[in-house]
């Protein structure tokens, strides 16, 4: 059965690595692989072949998209709020299940029953409250909205978060904004999702009890699986210490609850002779463990790790009730099958692979082994083996590996399991009876969490133990997996030492870099903003860092840093912030916190106050690895605002790139007077995102670009780029490319050749919208 499960997972990997081809055709690979495994004589498990066909059918039927004629038009939609609202400032987002959709009074059946992700700017004065003055946007309420929908669309950058995959995995067909007119209408209250309504009440109760406590979000995540209230700073610390899996409902938490329920009921049962003689204590404890694990799984929102743990507990407890043996490998395989049948899109989440992978590592590394060490030694050994076993997938998914993870988990697992988690669950269950008791339990839980937080912050400062590596190539992964299996094998296995050389390419993969005299220029996809990276043989320059996206998130964190990590860049030699505009300098702080930054230039040190920055001025120039960098604008005086943008020209053996910031006609005229035809460049980044009637004909004639690049947000509310501007660009004969359509674009200027890579096209997957 284990081999069948492995074959099934290989088929899933093949499917999700495939480009955007018809899903029904590609899913045939899954049942074929599973059926082959099922036909192996020793296995005799044709159920895996049937499981493959079932999963393929479920997956193929889920692969639908928003009809093109419904995108961007106003619709009237009625349905139910289906998730906890996520508030940030005055904005709110939530998932919504459509019951009825109309366009100009005509019913649109294609959206009936589909899940959407809607957002609204909530001014707090619209009167959108429920009966008795309860807060608006409660799970299960039926509302009517005027909305405009669009297909899921996120930034497309190497190493960046795949928003489209995340939405697809959650079964969300489209995203949209709620219009102010006609106003939203509350049609009915509390019609659906009773468990989710209870989860929302628990979260609201936690926030009332601890309104200003920084760990309220962590306690909510542990109790009901709602992670949106955990701050980015907290996630950074948890990720850098390898403990993020403990700060939401995970498999270990489900197992802990099941174990506590089993031990408690068994201990009480055997002390009551009438009960013990009537029914075995172990069976009664098994039912209690099953109920406890099931209840907590429902309370958690049915996350994949929670489902996996509950299903394994269920198989074990049912086997105990039936007095049948339950092999751990068979339990894991059955849990895998059940998760895939219940949620065919589960393999699109990182948690799916890490959750099942961690349990598989534990089973492989401890099954059938002689244990001579004490309990502490065994626990430490298991943590080290999990860290080693998950090294390859962790570097694949995150391009980093926290070396302090075994020690941090050794401390955090019992700390969370014995104090924070039981107190949080007790507060969730007792809140309906006594608000005072709930508040006391939460204050105690927050106090214990604060103690752990100080330890994790101290461990996070051991920055030398954080391993950053670029995404490993496929051949390094192919060597690392058997190498890891050898290292985790029993000590007496011949050739076990071969695991070390097999894993070395994973830790020290080859770094791709431009040749001497060449450079790589990447314009990242950061929506309505600008962020570009120039790499030479041994240096990296950043031109602008993209926009801010909220109180804690910015393009530096979301796009720029993941891209640099993926490329193996650990230091930025120069940073240019073209001018004081939040769309261009919003990610500076995140970038400087993530890695060392050398020289910093900006148009105005007064308007862009960055520590250590100096002013960029025309005439400044330097050379790296045979590539020349020159500031062409602004001069010492005479320009301000957008017209004072730092204009950078990069010149290598194969061509030039011109980055003009947001200059306007007056600055263009000055550049023409100073440089004339010397402005020529193969690649021009269009000023102002294609806004207004900029880039004069004389300026374009002097530059003579082969490519004109635009950096805009898909379906942005400003209407950029303007059609007349695009038409004028195309009239020059240049290819006009927009990050909204192409994703990140990388131009490789290498001796005797210029090549272009478009990330949205080259990294296309079946969940990406056309």
Tab-separated table of N, CA and C in Angstrom, residues 84-161:
chain	number	residue	atom	x	y	z
A	84	UNK	N	-14.451	33.773	7.813
A	84	UNK	CA	-14.299	34.898	8.733
A	84	UNK	C	-13.806	36.121	7.973
A	85	UNK	N	-14.460	37.255	8.137
A	85	UNK	CA	-13.984	38.470	7.471
A	85	UNK	C	-12.584	38.838	7.936
A	86	UNK	N	-11.760	39.227	6.984
A	86	UNK	CA	-10.390	39.641	7.268
A	86	UNK	C	-10.326	41.158	7.140
A	87	UNK	N	-10.199	41.841	8.263
A	87	UNK	CA	-10.201	43.309	8.269
A	87	UNK	C	-8.775	43.841	8.377
A	88	UNK	N	-8.504	44.877	7.604
A	88	UNK	CA	-7.263	45.629	7.718
A	88	UNK	C	-7.597	47.094	7.513
A	89	UNK	N	-7.456	47.881	8.573
A	89	UNK	CA	-7.873	49.275	8.491
A	89	UNK	C	-9.370	49.347	8.267
A	90	UNK	N	-9.757	50.023	7.215
A	90	UNK	CA	-11.173	50.172	6.893
A	90	UNK	C	-11.613	49.249	5.760
A	91	UNK	N	-10.740	48.341	5.381
A	91	UNK	CA	-11.095	47.379	4.350
A	91	UNK	C	-11.454	46.035	4.944
A	92	UNK	N	-12.249	45.271	4.214
A	92	UNK	CA	-12.660	43.954	4.682
A	92	UNK	C	-12.721	43.007	3.489
A	93	UNK	N	-12.294	41.756	3.695
A	93	UNK	CA	-12.357	40.712	2.665
A	93	UNK	C	-12.970	39.466	3.284
A	94	UNK	N	-13.697	38.729	2.445
A	94	UNK	CA	-14.259	37.459	2.912
A	94	UNK	C	-14.625	36.608	1.708
A	95	UNK	N	-14.790	35.309	1.968
A	95	UNK	CA	-15.247	34.389	0.925
A	95	UNK	C	-16.771	34.367	0.931
A	96	UNK	N	-17.330	34.176	-0.253
A	96	UNK	CA	-18.772	34.312	-0.457
A	96	UNK	C	-19.224	33.218	-1.409
A	97	UNK	N	-20.281	32.514	-1.041
A	97	UNK	CA	-20.842	31.469	-1.902
A	97	UNK	C	-22.096	32.017	-2.570
A	98	UNK	N	-22.091	32.042	-3.883
A	98	UNK	CA	-23.185	32.652	-4.636
A	98	UNK	C	-24.386	31.719	-4.698
A	99	UNK	N	-25.561	32.264	-4.398
A	99	UNK	CA	-26.812	31.530	-4.554
A	99	UNK	C	-27.535	31.937	-5.833
A	100	UNK	N	-27.432	33.203	-6.188
A	100	UNK	CA	-28.126	33.724	-7.368
A	100	UNK	C	-27.342	34.915	-7.898
A	101	UNK	N	-27.090	34.929	-9.198
A	101	UNK	CA	-26.336	36.011	-9.837
A	101	UNK	C	-27.130	36.509	-11.036
A	102	UNK	N	-27.290	37.829	-11.118
A	102	UNK	CA	-28.026	38.431	-12.228
A	102	UNK	C	-27.213	39.537	-12.881
A	103	UNK	N	-27.346	39.593	-14.193
A	103	UNK	CA	-26.732	40.663	-14.978
A	103	UNK	C	-27.827	41.317	-15.806
A	104	UNK	N	-28.074	42.586	-15.511
A	104	UNK	CA	-29.167	43.318	-16.178
A	104	UNK	C	-30.492	42.572	-16.035
A	105	UNK	N	-30.693	41.981	-14.849
A	105	UNK	CA	-31.940	41.276	-14.564
A	105	UNK	C	-31.979	39.843	-15.046
A	106	UNK	N	-30.977	39.405	-15.843
A	106	UNK	CA	-30.954	38.050	-16.375
A	106	UNK	C	-30.111	37.144	-15.482
A	107	UNK	N	-30.639	35.967	-15.185
A	107	UNK	CA	-29.966	35.017	-14.317
A	107	UNK	C	-28.719	34.458	-15.011
A	108	UNK	N	-27.615	34.364	-14.266
A	108	UNK	CA	-26.361	33.791	-14.775
A	108	UNK	C	-26.070	32.504	-14.005
A	109	UNK	N	-26.507	31.355	-14.514
A	109	UNK	CA	-26.371	30.103	-13.759
A	109	UNK	C	-24.938	29.629	-13.590
A	110	UNK	N	-23.978	30.151	-14.406
A	110	UNK	CA	-22.603	29.662	-14.339
A	110	UNK	C	-21.956	29.934	-12.985
A	111	UNK	N	-22.456	30.921	-12.252
A	111	UNK	CA	-21.849	31.272	-10.971
A	111	UNK	C	-22.609	30.713	-9.772
A	112	UNK	N	-23.727	30.080	-9.998
A	112	UNK	CA	-24.516	29.554	-8.881
A	112	UNK	C	-23.741	28.482	-8.127
A	113	UNK	N	-23.653	28.668	-6.817
A	113	UNK	CA	-22.954	27.711	-5.971
A	113	UNK	C	-21.446	27.847	-5.960
A	114	UNK	N	-20.887	28.814	-6.705
A	114	UNK	CA	-19.435	28.974	-6.762
A	114	UNK	C	-18.934	29.891	-5.644
A	115	UNK	N	-17.695	29.674	-5.257
A	115	UNK	CA	-17.078	30.440	-4.168
A	115	UNK	C	-16.305	31.616	-4.747
A	116	UNK	N	-16.505	32.797	-4.168
A	116	UNK	CA	-15.861	34.025	-4.602
A	116	UNK	C	-15.113	34.642	-3.424
A	117	UNK	N	-14.168	35.501	-3.720
A	117	UNK	CA	-13.471	36.277	-2.677
A	117	UNK	C	-13.755	37.754	-2.938
A	118	UNK	N	-14.525	38.355	-2.044
A	118	UNK	CA	-14.991	39.726	-2.235
A	118	UNK	C	-14.303	40.661	-1.248
A	119	UNK	N	-14.153	41.909	-1.658
A	119	UNK	CA	-13.550	42.924	-0.796
A	119	UNK	C	-14.392	44.184	-0.850
A	120	UNK	N	-14.312	44.951	0.225
A	120	UNK	CA	-15.077	46.196	0.302
A	120	UNK	C	-14.348	47.178	1.191
A	121	UNK	N	-14.364	48.439	0.778
A	121	UNK	CA	-13.853	49.522	1.608
A	121	UNK	C	-14.989	49.949	2.511
A	122	UNK	N	-14.850	49.630	3.804
A	122	UNK	CA	-15.933	49.818	4.768
A	122	UNK	C	-15.716	51.129	5.513
A	123	UNK	N	-16.606	52.094	5.299
A	123	UNK	CA	-16.445	53.384	5.971
A	123	UNK	C	-17.004	53.394	7.385
A	124	UNK	N	-17.632	52.295	7.799
A	124	UNK	CA	-18.158	52.218	9.157
A	124	UNK	C	-19.400	53.044	9.392
A	125	UNK	N	-19.921	53.700	8.361
A	125	UNK	CA	-21.085	54.554	8.529
A	125	UNK	C	-22.226	54.153	7.602
A	126	UNK	N	-22.127	52.974	7.040
A	126	UNK	CA	-23.123	52.563	6.057
A	126	UNK	C	-24.338	51.911	6.676
A	127	UNK	N	-24.298	51.703	7.985
A	127	UNK	CA	-25.438	51.064	8.639
A	127	UNK	C	-25.509	49.580	8.412
A	128	UNK	N	-24.398	48.964	7.963
A	128	UNK	CA	-24.399	47.547	7.666
A	128	UNK	C	-24.198	46.758	8.949
A	129	UNK	N	-25.220	46.646	9.742
A	129	UNK	CA	-25.155	45.882	10.985
A	129	UNK	C	-26.310	44.910	11.029
A	130	UNK	N	-26.074	43.860	11.795
A	130	UNK	CA	-27.112	42.867	11.930
A	130	UNK	C	-28.104	43.242	13.003
A	131	UNK	N	-29.079	42.379	13.288
A	131	UNK	CA	-30.080	42.653	14.304
A	131	UNK	C	-29.434	42.871	15.660
A	132	UNK	N	-29.983	43.819	16.405
A	132	UNK	CA	-29.479	44.101	17.742
A	132	UNK	C	-28.156	44.819	17.752
A	133	UNK	N	-27.739	45.365	16.605
A	133	UNK	CA	-26.487	46.105	16.556
A	133	UNK	C	-25.252	45.227	16.474
A	134	UNK	N	-25.414	43.935	16.148
A	134	UNK	CA	-24.253	43.058	16.036
A	134	UNK	C	-23.407	43.484	14.830
A	135	UNK	N	-22.107	43.156	14.849
A	135	UNK	CA	-21.245	43.590	13.749
A	135	UNK	C	-21.699	43.017	12.410
A	136	UNK	N	-21.405	43.755	11.360
A	136	UNK	CA	-21.732	43.287	10.017
A	136	UNK	C	-20.769	42.183	9.594
A	137	UNK	N	-21.084	41.542	8.475
A	137	UNK	CA	-20.242	40.536	7.855
A	137	UNK	C	-20.028	39.326	8.768
A	138	UNK	N	-21.083	38.693	9.186
A	138	UNK	CA	-20.991	37.476	9.980
A	138	UNK	C	-21.156	36.251	9.088
A	139	UNK	N	-20.422	35.213	9.408
A	139	UNK	CA	-20.497	33.975	8.634
A	139	UNK	C	-21.929	33.443	8.658
A	140	UNK	N	-22.380	32.963	7.513
A	140	UNK	CA	-23.703	32.366	7.413
A	140	UNK	C	-24.803	33.335	7.061
A	141	UNK	N	-24.547	34.643	7.126
A	141	UNK	CA	-25.569	35.620	6.738
A	141	UNK	C	-25.744	35.636	5.233
A	142	UNK	N	-26.967	35.874	4.814
A	142	UNK	CA	-27.247	35.996	3.382
A	142	UNK	C	-27.329	37.483	3.026
A	143	UNK	N	-26.509	37.875	2.051
A	143	UNK	CA	-26.428	39.263	1.636
A	143	UNK	C	-26.678	39.381	0.135
A	144	UNK	N	-27.033	40.575	-0.267
A	144	UNK	CA	-27.111	40.930	-1.681
A	144	UNK	C	-26.151	42.076	-1.966
A	145	UNK	N	-25.309	41.928	-3.009
A	145	UNK	CA	-24.295	42.928	-3.333
A	145	UNK	C	-24.339	43.250	-4.821
A	146	UNK	N	-23.976	44.479	-5.145
A	146	UNK	CA	-23.573	44.831	-6.506
A	146	UNK	C	-22.061	44.691	-6.573
A	147	UNK	N	-21.559	43.863	-7.468
A	147	UNK	CA	-20.127	43.565	-7.513
A	147	UNK	C	-19.608	43.633	-8.940
A	148	UNK	N	-18.311	43.777	-9.043
A	148	UNK	CA	-17.590	43.569	-10.295
A	148	UNK	C	-16.540	42.502	-10.048
A	149	UNK	N	-16.541	41.474	-10.878
A	149	UNK	CA	-15.666	40.326	-10.693
A	149	UNK	C	-14.549	40.312	-11.721
A	150	UNK	N	-13.469	39.650	-11.366
A	150	UNK	CA	-12.398	39.387	-12.330
A	150	UNK	C	-11.776	38.035	-11.994
A	151	UNK	N	-11.164	37.453	-12.992
A	151	UNK	CA	-10.507	36.177	-12.781
A	151	UNK	C	-9.357	36.350	-11.788
A	152	UNK	N	-9.065	35.301	-11.016
A	152	UNK	CA	-7.961	35.424	-10.058
A	152	UNK	C	-6.676	35.837	-10.764
A	153	UNK	N	-6.063	36.857	-10.225
A	153	UNK	CA	-4.839	37.370	-10.841
A	153	UNK	C	-3.913	37.871	-9.746
A	154	UNK	N	-2.727	37.354	-9.710
A	154	UNK	CA	-1.744	37.805	-8.741
A	154	UNK	C	-0.452	38.153	-9.425
A	155	UNK	N	0.494	38.653	-8.676
A	155	UNK	CA	1.807	38.931	-9.232
A	155	UNK	C	2.474	37.634	-9.655
A	156	UNK	N	3.240	37.699	-10.716
A	156	UNK	CA	3.908	36.515	-11.255
A	156	UNK	C	5.407	36.774	-11.285
A	157	UNK	N	6.098	36.311	-10.241
A	157	UNK	CA	7.540	36.530	-10.101
A	157	UNK	C	8.235	35.246	-9.694
A	158	UNK	N	9.458	35.023	-10.175
A	158	UNK	CA	10.213	33.855	-9.698
A	158	UNK	C	10.398	33.917	-8.189
A	159	UNK	N	10.005	32.858	-7.513
A	159	UNK	CA	10.153	32.782	-6.068
A	159	UNK	C	9.040	33.431	-5.279
A	160	UNK	N	8.154	34.180	-5.937
A	160	UNK	CA	7.109	34.906	-5.231
A	160	UNK	C	5.911	34.034	-4.894
A	161	UNK	N	5.078	34.548	-4.000
A	161	UNK	CA	3.868	33.847	-3.594
A	161	UNK	C	2.914	33.735	-4.782
